[in-house]
CSV table of C-alpha atoms in Angstrom, one decimal:
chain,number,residue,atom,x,y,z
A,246,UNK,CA,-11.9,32.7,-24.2
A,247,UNK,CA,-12.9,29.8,-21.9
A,248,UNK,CA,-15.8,31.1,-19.6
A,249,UNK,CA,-15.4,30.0,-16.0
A,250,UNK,CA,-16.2,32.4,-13.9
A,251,UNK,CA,-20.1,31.9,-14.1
A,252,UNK,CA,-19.1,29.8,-11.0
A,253,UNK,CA,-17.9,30.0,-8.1
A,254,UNK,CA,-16.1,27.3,-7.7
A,255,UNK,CA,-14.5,27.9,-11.0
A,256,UNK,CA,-13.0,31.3,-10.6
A,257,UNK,CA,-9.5,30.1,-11.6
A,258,UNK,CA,-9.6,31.3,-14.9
A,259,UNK,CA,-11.0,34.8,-13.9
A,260,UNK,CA,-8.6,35.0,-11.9
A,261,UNK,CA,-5.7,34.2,-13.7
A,262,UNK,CA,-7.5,36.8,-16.8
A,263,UNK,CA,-7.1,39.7,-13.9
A,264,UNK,CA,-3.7,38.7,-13.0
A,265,UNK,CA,-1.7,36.7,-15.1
A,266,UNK,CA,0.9,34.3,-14.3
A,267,UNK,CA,1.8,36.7,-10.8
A,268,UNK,CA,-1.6,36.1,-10.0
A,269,UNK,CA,-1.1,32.7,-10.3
A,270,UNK,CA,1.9,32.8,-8.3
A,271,UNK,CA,0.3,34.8,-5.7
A,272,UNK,CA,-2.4,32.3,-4.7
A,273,UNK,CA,0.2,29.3,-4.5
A,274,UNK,CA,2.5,31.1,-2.6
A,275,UNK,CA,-0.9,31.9,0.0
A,276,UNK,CA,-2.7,28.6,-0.4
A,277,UNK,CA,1.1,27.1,0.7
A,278,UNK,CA,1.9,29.6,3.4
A,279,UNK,CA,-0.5,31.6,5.1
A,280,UNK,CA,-2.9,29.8,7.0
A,281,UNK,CA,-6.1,31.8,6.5
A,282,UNK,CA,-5.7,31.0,2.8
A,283,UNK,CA,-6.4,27.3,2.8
A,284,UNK,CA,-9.5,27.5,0.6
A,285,UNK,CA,-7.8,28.9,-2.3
A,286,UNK,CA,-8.1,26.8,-5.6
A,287,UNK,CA,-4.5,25.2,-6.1
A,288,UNK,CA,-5.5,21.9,-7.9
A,289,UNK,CA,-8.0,23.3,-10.3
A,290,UNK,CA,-5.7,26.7,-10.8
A,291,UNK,CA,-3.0,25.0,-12.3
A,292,UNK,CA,-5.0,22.6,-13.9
A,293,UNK,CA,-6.6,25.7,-15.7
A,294,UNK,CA,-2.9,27.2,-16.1
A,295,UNK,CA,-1.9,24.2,-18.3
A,296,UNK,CA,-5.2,24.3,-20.0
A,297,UNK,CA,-4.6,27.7,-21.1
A,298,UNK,CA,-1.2,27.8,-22.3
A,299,UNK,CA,-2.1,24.5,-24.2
A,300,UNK,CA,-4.7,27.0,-26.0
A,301,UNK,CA,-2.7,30.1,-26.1
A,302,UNK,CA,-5.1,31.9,-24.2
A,303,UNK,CA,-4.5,34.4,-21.4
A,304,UNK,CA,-1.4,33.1,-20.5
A,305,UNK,CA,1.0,33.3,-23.6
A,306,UNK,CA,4.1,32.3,-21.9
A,307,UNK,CA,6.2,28.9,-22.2
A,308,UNK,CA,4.9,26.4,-20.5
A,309,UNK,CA,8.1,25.4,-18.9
A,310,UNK,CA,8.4,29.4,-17.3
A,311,UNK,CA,4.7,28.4,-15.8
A,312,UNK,CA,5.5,25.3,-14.4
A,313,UNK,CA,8.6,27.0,-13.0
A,314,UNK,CA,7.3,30.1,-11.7
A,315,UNK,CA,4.2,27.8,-10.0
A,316,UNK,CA,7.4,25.3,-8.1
A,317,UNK,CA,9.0,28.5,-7.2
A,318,UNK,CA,5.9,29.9,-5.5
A,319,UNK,CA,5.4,26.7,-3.9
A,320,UNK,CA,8.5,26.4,-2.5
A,321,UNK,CA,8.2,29.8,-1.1
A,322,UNK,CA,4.9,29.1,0.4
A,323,UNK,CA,6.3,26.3,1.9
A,324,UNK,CA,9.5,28.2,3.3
A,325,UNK,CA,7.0,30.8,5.1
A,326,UNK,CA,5.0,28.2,6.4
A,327,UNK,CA,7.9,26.6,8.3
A,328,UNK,CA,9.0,29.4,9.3
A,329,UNK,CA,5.7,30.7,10.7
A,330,UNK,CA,5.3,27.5,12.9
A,331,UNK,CA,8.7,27.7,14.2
A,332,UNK,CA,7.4,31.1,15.5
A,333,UNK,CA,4.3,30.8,16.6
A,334,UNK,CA,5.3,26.8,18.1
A,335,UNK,CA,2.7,25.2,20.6
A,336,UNK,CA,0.1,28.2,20.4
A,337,UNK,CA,-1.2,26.8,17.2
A,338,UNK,CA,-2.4,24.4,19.0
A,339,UNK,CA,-4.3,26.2,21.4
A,340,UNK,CA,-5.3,29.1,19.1
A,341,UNK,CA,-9.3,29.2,19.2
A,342,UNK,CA,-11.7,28.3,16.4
A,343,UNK,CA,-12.4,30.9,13.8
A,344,UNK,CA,-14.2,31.9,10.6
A,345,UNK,CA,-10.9,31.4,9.0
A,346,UNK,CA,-8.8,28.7,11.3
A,347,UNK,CA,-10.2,25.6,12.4
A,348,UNK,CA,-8.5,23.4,15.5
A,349,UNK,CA,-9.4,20.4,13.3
A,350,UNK,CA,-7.2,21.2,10.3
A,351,UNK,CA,-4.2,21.3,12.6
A,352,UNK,CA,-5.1,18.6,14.2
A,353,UNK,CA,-4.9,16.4,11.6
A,354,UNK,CA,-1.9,17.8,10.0
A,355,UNK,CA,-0.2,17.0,13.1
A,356,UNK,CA,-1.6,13.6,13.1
A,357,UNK,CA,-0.6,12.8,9.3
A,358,UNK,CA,2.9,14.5,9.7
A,359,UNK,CA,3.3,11.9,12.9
A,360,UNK,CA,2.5,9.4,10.7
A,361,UNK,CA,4.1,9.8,7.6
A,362,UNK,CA,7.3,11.9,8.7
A,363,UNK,CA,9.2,14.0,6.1
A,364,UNK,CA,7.5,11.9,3.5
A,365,UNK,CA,4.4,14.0,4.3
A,366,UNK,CA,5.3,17.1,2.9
A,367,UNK,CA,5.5,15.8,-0.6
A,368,UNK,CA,2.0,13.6,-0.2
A,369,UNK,CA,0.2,16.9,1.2
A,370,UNK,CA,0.9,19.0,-1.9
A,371,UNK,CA,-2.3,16.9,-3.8
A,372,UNK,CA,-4.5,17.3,-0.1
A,373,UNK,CA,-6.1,20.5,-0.2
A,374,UNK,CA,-5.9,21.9,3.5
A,375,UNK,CA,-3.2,19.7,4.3
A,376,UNK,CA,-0.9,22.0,1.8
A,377,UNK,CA,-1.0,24.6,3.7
A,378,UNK,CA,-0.6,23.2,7.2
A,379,UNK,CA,1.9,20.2,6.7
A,380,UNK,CA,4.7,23.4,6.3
A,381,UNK,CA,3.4,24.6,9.2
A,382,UNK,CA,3.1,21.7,11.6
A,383,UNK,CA,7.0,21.0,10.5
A,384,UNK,CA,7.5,24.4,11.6
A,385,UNK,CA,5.9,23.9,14.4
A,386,UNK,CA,7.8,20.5,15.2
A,387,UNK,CA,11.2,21.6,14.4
A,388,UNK,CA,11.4,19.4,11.5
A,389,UNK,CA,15.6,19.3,10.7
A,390,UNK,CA,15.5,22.2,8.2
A,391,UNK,CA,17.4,20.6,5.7
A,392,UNK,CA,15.4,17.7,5.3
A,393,UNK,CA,11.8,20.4,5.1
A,394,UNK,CA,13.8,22.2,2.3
A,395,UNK,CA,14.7,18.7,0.1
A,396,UNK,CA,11.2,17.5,0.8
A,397,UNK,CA,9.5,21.0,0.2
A,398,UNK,CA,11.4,21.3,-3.3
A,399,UNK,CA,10.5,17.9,-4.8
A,400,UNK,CA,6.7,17.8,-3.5
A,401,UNK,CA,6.6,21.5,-5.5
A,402,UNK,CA,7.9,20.3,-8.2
A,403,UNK,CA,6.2,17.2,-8.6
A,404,UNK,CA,2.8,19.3,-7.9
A,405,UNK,CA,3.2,21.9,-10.1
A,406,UNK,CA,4.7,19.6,-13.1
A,407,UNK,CA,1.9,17.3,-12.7
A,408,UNK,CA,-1.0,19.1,-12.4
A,409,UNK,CA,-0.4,21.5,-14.8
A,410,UNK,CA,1.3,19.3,-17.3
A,411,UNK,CA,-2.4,17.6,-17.0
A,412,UNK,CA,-4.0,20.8,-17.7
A,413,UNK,CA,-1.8,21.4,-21.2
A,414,UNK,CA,-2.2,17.8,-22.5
A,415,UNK,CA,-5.9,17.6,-22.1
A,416,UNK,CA,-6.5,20.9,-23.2
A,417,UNK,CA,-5.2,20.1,-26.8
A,418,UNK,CA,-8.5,17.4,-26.5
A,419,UNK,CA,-11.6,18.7,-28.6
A,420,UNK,CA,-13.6,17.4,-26.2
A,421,UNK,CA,-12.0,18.6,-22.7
A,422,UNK,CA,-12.6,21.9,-24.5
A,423,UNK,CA,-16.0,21.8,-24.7
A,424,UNK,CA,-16.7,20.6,-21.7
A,425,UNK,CA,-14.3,22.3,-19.6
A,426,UNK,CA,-16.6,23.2,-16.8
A,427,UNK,CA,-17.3,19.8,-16.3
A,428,UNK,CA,-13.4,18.7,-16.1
A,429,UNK,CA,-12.2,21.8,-14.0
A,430,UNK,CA,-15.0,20.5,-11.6
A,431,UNK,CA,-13.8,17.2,-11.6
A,432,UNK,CA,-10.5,17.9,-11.2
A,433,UNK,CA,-11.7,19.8,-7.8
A,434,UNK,CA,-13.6,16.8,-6.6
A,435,UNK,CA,-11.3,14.1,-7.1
A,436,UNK,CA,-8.7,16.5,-5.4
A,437,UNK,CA,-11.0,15.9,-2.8
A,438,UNK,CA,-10.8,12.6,-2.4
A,439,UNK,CA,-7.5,12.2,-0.1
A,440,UNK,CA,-9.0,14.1,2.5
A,441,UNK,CA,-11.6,12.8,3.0
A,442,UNK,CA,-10.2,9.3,3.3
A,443,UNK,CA,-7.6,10.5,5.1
A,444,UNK,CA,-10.3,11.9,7.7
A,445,UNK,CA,-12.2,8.7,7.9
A,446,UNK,CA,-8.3,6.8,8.9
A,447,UNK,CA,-7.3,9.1,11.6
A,448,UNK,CA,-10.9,9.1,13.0
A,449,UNK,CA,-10.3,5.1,13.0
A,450,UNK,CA,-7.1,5.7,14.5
A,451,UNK,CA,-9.2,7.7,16.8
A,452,UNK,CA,-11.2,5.2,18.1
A,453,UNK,CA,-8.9,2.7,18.3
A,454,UNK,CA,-6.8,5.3,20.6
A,455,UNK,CA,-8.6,7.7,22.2
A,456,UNK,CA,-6.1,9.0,24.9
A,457,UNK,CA,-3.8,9.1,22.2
A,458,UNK,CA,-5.5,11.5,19.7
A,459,UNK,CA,-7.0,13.7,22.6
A,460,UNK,CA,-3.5,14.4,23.9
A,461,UNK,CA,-2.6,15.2,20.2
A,462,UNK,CA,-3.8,19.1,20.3
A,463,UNK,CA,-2.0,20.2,23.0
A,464,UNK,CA,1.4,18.1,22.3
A,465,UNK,CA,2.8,19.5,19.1
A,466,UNK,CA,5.7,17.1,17.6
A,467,UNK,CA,9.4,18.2,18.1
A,468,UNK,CA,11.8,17.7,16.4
A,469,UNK,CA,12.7,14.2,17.9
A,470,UNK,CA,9.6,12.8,17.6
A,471,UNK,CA,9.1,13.7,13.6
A,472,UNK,CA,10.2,10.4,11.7
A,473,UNK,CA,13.4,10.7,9.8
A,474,UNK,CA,13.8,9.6,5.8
């Protein structure tokens, strides 16, 4: 069996040994929906998922059933998240910093979701962070909830096929397999990567527009003002 879990950023495959493919399931539908649960290793978990069904380890099922029980979990996520910003609305963005909720996050979710309209729930399924609070901020925005479901189901899929298709091909790879540490940390740090640049645009954006962005907190879209497709 692969060993993993001697670190902690590498906990996917523990975790998946403990719960199988509902465990998987379970911590896409969370990283997706619940917004305490940002933190959770999407990327590298189905990256692993593949990897392990490529070596008939742990996970014995088909690959296609993986793939779609992962989109269905997604999707799901998704679905609560939507519907959890419709709730909660404008309080999001007023809701106090916490050990678990930073004003930041949905700051820039709201910025990127401005920017990129519908279009942006598809791109934020490879952001960490943004995954969980794009659904959210189209909640919160009254996105038309047609276009969230069409948009929601093909960024899942897309995810979930990619990702874990990437997992099962280079896990038939001598190599990948003995050095999967090293890959299943790569995969996290180049998963990385789009946040950060996306950070260092909006704080451009920021200081190109300051009244603009400062406003941004306390002014959560609606639906009018979210780009259509």
């Amino acid at each position: 069996m692969l060993n993993l879990a001697s670190s902690p950023l590498l906990d996917a495959e523990q975790l998946i040994s403990t719960f199988g493919l509902l465990g998987i399931m379970a911590t896409v539908f969370a990283e997706s929906g619940l917004i305490v649960c940002f933190f959770l290793p999407g990327d590298s978990l189905l990256f692993t998922a593949g990897l392990l069904v490529a070596n008939d380890q742990i996970l014995h099922q088909p690959l296609w059933v993986v793939m779609l029980a992962i989109a269905a979990a997604a999707v799901l996520g998704d679905q609560f998240g939507y519907a959890f910003g419709r709730k909660i609305g404008p309080a999001l963005f007023k809701r106090p910093n916490s050990r678990f909720f930073k004003q930041e996050n949905a700051e820039r979710a709201q910025g990127f979701m401005l920017q990129h309209g519908p279009k942006a729930l598809v791109m934020a399924r490879f952001i960490p962070v943004f995954r969980t609070f794009i659904p959210i901020t189209a909640g919160v925005g009254r996105m038309n909830y047609r276009t969230f479901f069409l948009f929601n189901v093909l960024g899942a899929v897309l995810w979930s096929v990619s990702l874990t298709l990437v997992g099962y091909y280079l896990g038939q790879i001598d190599f990948v397999r003995d050095n999967i540490e090293g890959m299943v940390i790569g995969i996290v740090l180049i998963s990385g990567i789009p946040i950060i640049i996306e950070g260092i645009k909006m704080r451009r954006r920021g200081r190109q527009t300051p009244t603009t962005t400062a406003s941004a907190p306390t002014t959560p879209a609606t639906e009018t003002e979210l780009p259509r497709p």
